[in-house]
mmCIF file of C-alpha atoms in Angstrom:
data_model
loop_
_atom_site.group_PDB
_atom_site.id
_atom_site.type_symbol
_atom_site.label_atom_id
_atom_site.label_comp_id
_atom_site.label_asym_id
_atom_site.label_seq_id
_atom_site.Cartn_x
_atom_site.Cartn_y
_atom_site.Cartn_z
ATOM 1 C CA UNK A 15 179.546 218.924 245.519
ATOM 2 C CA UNK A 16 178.098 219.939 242.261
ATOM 3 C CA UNK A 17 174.267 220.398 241.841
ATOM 4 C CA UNK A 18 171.908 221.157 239.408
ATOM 5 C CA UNK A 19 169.137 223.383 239.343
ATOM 6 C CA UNK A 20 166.769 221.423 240.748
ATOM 7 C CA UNK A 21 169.054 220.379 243.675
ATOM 8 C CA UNK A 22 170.331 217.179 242.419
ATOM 9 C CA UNK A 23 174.002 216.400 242.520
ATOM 10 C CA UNK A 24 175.043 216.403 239.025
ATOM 11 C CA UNK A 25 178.288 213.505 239.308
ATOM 12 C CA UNK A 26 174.957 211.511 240.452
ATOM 13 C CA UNK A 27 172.225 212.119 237.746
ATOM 14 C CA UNK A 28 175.411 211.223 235.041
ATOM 15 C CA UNK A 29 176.354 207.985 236.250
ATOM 16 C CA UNK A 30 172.524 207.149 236.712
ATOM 17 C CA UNK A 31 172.086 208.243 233.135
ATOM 18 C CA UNK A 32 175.337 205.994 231.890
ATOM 19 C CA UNK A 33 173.201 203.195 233.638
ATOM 20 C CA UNK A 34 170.327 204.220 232.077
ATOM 21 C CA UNK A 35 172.470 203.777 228.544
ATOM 22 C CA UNK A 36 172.338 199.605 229.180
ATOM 23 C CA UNK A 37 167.973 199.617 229.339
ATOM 24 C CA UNK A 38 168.115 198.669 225.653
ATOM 25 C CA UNK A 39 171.836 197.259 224.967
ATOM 26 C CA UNK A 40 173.524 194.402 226.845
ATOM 27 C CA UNK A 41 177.002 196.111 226.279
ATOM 28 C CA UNK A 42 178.267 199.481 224.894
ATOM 29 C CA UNK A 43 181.925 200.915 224.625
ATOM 30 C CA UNK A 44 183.010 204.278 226.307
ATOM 31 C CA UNK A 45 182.221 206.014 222.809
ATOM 32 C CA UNK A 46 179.023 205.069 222.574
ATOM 33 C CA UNK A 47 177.836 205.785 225.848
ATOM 34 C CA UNK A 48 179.426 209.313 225.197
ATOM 35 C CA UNK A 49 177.217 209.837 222.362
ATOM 36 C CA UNK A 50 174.125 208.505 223.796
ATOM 37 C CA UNK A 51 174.212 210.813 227.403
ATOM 38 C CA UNK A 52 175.828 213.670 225.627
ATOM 39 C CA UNK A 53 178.969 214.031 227.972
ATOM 40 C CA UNK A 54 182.932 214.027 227.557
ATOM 41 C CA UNK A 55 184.467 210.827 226.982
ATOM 42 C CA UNK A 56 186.258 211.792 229.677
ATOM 43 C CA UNK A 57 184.116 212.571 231.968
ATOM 44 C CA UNK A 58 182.447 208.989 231.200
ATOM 45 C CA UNK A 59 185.225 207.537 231.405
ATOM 46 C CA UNK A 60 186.078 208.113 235.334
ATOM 47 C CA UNK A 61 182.086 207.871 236.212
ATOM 48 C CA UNK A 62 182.546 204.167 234.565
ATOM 49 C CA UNK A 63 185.433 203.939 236.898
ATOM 50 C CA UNK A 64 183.276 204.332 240.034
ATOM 51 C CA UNK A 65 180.797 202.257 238.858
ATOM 52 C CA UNK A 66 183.420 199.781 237.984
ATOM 53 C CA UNK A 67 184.459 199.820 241.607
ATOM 54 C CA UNK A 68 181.235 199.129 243.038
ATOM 55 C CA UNK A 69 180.122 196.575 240.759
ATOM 56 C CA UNK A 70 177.246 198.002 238.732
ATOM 57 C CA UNK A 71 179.295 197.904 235.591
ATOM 58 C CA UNK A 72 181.364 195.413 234.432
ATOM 59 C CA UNK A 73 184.461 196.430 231.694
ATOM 60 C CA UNK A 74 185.524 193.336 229.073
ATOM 61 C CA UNK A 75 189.272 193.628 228.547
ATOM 62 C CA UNK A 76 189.005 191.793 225.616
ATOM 63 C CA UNK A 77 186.316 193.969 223.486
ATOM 64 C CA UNK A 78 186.955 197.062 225.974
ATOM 65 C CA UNK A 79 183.187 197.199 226.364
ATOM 66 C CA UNK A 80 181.041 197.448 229.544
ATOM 67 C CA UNK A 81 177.742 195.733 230.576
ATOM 68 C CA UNK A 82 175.803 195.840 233.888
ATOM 69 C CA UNK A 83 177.618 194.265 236.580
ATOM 70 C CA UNK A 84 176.606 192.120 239.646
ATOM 71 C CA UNK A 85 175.551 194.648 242.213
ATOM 72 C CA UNK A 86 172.364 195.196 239.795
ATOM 73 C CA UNK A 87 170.863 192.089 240.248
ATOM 74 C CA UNK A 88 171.413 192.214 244.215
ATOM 75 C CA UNK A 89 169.786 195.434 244.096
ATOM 76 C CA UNK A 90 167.073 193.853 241.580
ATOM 77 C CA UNK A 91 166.321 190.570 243.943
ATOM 78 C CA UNK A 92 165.446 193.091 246.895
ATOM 79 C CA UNK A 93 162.677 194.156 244.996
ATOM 80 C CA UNK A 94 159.233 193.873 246.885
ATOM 81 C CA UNK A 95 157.658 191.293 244.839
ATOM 82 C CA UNK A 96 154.300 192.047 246.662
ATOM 83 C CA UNK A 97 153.843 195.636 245.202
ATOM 84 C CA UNK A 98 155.187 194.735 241.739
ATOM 85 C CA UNK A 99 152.502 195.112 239.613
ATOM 86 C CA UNK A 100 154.536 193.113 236.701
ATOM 87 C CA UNK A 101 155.098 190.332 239.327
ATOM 88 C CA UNK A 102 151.217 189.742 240.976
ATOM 89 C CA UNK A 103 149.601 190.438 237.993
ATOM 90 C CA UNK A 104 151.493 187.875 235.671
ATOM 91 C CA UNK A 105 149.462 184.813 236.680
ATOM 92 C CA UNK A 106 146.556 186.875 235.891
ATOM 93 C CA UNK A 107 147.629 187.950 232.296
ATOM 94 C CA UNK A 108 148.493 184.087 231.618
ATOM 95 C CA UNK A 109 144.890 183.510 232.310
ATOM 96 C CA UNK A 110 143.733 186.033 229.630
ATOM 97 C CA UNK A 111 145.970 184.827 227.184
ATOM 98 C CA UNK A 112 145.173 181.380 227.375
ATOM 99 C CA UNK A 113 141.423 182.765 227.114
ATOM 100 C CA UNK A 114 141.821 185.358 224.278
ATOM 101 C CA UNK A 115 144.394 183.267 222.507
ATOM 102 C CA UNK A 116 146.744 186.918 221.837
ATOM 103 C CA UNK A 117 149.162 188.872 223.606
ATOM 104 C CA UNK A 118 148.923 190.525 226.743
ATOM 105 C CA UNK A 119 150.619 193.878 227.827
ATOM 106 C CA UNK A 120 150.808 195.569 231.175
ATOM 107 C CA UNK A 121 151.596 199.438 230.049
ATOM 108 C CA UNK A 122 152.601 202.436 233.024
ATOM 109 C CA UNK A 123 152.808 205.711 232.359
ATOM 110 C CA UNK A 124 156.303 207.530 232.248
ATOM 111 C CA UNK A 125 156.047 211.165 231.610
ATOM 112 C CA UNK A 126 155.419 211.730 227.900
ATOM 113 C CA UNK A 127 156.088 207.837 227.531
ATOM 114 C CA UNK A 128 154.405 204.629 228.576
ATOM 115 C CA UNK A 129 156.537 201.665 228.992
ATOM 116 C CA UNK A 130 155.450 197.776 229.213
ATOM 117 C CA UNK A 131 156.657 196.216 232.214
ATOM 118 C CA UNK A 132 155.301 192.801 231.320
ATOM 119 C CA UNK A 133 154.037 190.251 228.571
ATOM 120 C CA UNK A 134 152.670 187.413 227.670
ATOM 121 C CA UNK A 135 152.720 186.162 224.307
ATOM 122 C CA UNK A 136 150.376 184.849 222.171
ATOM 123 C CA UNK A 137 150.793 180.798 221.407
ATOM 124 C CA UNK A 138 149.695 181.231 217.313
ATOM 125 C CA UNK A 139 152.526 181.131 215.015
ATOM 126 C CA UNK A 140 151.735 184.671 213.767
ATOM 127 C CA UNK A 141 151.593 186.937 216.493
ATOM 128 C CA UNK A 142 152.529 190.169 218.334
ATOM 129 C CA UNK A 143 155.464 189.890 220.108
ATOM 130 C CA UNK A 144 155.569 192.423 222.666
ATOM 131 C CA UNK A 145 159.270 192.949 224.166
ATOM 132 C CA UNK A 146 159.176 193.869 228.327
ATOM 133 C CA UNK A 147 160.733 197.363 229.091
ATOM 134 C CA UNK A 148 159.650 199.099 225.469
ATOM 135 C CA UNK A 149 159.060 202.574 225.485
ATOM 136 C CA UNK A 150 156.644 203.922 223.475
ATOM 137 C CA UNK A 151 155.037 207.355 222.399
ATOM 138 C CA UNK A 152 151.798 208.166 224.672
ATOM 139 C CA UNK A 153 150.130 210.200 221.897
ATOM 140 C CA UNK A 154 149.158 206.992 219.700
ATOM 141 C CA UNK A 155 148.133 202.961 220.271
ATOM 142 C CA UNK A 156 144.850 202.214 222.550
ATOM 143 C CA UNK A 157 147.160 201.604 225.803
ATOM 144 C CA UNK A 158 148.003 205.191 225.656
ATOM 145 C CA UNK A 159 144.871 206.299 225.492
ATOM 146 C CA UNK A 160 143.355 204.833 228.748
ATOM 147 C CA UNK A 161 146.684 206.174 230.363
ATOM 148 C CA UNK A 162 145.180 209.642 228.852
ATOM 149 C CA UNK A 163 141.819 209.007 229.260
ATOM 150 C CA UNK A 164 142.213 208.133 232.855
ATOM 151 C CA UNK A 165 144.641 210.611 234.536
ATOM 152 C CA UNK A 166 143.547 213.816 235.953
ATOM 153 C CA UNK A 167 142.401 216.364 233.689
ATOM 154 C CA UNK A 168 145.237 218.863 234.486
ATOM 155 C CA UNK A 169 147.570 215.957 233.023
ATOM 156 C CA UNK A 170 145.503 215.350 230.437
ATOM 157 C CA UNK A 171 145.328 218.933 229.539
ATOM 158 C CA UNK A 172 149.454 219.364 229.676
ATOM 159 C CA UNK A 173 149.861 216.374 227.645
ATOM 160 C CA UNK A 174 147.393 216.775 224.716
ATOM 161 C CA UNK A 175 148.699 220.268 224.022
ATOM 162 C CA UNK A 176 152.287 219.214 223.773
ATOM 163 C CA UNK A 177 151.047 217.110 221.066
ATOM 164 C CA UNK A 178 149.685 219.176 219.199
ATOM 165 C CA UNK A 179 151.352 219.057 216.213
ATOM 166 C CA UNK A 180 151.246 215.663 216.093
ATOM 167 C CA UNK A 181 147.352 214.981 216.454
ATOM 168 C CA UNK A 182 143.707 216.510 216.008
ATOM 169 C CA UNK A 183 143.139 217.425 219.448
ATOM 170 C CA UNK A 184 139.292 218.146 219.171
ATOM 171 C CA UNK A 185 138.998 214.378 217.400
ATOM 172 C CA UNK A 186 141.291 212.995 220.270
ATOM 173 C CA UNK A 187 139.513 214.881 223.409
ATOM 174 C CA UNK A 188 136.093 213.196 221.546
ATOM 175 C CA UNK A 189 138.117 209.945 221.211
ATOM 176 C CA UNK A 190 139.227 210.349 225.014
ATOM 177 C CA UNK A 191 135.715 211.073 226.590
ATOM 178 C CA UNK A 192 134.419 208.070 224.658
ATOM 179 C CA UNK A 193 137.007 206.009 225.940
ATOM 180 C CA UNK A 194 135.785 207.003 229.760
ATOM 181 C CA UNK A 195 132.099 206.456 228.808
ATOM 182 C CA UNK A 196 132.520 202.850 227.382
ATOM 183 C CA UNK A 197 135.612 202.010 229.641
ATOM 184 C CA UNK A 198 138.135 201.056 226.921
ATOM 185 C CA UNK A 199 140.093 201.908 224.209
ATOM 186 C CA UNK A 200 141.070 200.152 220.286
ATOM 187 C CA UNK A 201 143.435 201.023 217.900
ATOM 188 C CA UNK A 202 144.087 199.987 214.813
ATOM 189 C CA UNK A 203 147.450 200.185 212.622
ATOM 190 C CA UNK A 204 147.977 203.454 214.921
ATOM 191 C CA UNK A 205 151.655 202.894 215.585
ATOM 192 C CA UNK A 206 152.514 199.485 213.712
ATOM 193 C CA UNK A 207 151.190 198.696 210.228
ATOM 194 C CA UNK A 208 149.251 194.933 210.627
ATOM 195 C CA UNK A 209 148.512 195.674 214.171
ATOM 196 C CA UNK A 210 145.154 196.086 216.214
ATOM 197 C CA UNK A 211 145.040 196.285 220.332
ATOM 198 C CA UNK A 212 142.187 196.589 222.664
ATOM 199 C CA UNK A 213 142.915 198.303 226.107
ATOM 200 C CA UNK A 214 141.216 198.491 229.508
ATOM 201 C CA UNK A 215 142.429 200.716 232.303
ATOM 202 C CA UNK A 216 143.450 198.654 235.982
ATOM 203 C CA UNK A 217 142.579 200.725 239.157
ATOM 204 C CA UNK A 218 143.640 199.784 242.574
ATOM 205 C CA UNK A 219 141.039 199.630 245.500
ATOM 206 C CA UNK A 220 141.210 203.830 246.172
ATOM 207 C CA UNK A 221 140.249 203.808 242.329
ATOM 208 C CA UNK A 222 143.778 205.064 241.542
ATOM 209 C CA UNK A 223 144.748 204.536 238.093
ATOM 210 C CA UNK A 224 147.608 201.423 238.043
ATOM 211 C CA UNK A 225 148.060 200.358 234.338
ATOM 212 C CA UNK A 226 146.526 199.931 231.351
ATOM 213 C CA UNK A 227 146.236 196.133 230.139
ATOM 214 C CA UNK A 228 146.205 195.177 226.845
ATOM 215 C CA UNK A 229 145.425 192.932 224.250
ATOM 216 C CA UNK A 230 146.890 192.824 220.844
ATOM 217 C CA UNK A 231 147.513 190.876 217.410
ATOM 218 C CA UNK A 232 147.055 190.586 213.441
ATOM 219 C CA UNK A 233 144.647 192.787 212.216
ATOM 220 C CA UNK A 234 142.833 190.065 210.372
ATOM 221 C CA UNK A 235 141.811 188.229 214.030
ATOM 222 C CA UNK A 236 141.574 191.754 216.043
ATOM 223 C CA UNK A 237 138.733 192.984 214.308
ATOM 224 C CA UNK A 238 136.558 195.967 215.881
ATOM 225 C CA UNK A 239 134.027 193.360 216.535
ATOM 226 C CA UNK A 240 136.162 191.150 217.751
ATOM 227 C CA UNK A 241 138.047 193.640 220.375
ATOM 228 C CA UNK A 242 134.449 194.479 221.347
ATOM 229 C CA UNK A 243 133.712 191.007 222.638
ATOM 230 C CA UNK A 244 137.392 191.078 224.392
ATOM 231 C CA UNK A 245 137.141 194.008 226.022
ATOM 232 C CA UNK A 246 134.389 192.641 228.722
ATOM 233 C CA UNK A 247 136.454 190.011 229.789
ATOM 234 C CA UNK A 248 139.099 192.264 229.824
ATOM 235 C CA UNK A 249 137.267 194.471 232.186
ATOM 236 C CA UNK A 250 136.061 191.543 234.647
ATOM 237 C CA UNK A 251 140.454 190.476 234.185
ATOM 238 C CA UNK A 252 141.208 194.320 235.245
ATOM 239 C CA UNK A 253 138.768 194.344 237.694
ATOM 240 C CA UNK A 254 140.387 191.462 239.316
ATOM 241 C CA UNK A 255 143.884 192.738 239.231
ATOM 242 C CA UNK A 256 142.866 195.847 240.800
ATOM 243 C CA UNK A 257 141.798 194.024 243.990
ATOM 244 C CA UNK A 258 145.212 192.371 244.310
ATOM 245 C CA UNK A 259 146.930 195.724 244.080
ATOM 246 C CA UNK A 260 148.154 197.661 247.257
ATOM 247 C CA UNK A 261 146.487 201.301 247.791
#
């Protein structure tokens, strides 16, 4: 049995990755999945085989393309609702919506990434529509920044000198302690032209750092001023969803 470096059986971490091809496509052909993992077609090709077997993909004779197959969503209904952030909290982010009238984001951090695993969107006809299990860049947008701002300092440290290139890291360290002083975070046309967000960090009762919640929408309604007044209820929101999180 092949394994990597790190210890990890190598047949294992490909077919995980050819899974991993279907988090942002419903179905792909063996090509494409080739290109996007970076292996032999066929080497793809008899993973997809096994995978075929056991039900976790599912090949179209017609189109010759594959999609996720049944033993996903038995593996997915198994999941403990209880400890799911993007489950409890949902009820919760409703709430805030109906109050705040925009859309809500819960935002984890993934690596160099941060990734919204759930959202509620705003009722107005113009709005921010905020599509559940995006990736995003960590370096920019105010959810990023309390998942910065409110880490350790050695992963701070590691993450704000891989980036930079990319930002001014004496205005973003300044940025970052202000965030911890005043407890949340704004941006402004940061990643998306025409959009503002406010963010407040949610920490569970050992004062562990959860997810960031967020709030975002036109420019024109999400002033400064405006994401001012938002951010206190957003606080008293997080500080509720903290207490309904397991340690």
């Amino acid at each position: 049995m092949e394994q990597t470096k790190s210890g990890t059986v190598r047949a294992v971490e490909r077919a995980l990755d050819i899974l991993l091809c279907f988090t942002d496509e419903i179905d792909l052909g063996l090509t494409e999945i080739a290109e996007k993992t970076g292996l032999h077609k066929s080497t793809v090709f008899r993973l997809l085989a096994s995978l075929e077997v056991k039900g976790f993909v599912i090949r179209d004779s017609v189109t010759e393309k594959y999609r996720l197959g049944f033993r996903i969503w038995e593996l997915s209904a198994n999941l403990s609702q209880s400890d799911d952030p993007a489950t409890i909290l949902l009820p919760e982010m409703e709430r805030l919506r109906d109050i705040l009238g925009e859309t809500i984001s819960l935002y984890i951090r993934d690596n160099n990434e941060r990734i919204r695993i759930q959202a509620v969107q705003s009722k107005h006809s113009i709005r921010r529509v905020a599509p559940i299990g995006a990736r995003l860049p960590l370096y920019v947008g105010a959810s990023s920044k309390i998942l910065i701002a409110f880490d350790n300092m050695d992963t701070q440290e590691n993450m704000i000198k891989e980036w930079r290139e990319l930002i001014d890291i004496s205005a973003y360290k300044d940025q970052i302690a202000e965030i911890r002083k005043v407890g949340y975070a704004t941006s402004i046309e940061e990643r998306e032209p025409g959009v503002a967000a406010v963010s407040v960090p949610i920490f569970n009762s050992s004062h562990q750092l959860v997810a960031a919640l967020s709030v975002s929408g036109p420019v024109n309604r999400l002033t400064l001023e405006n994401m001012k007044e938002h951010a206190g209820i957003m606080i008293e929101t997080a500080n509720r969803m903290g207490k309904m999180i397991r340690p």
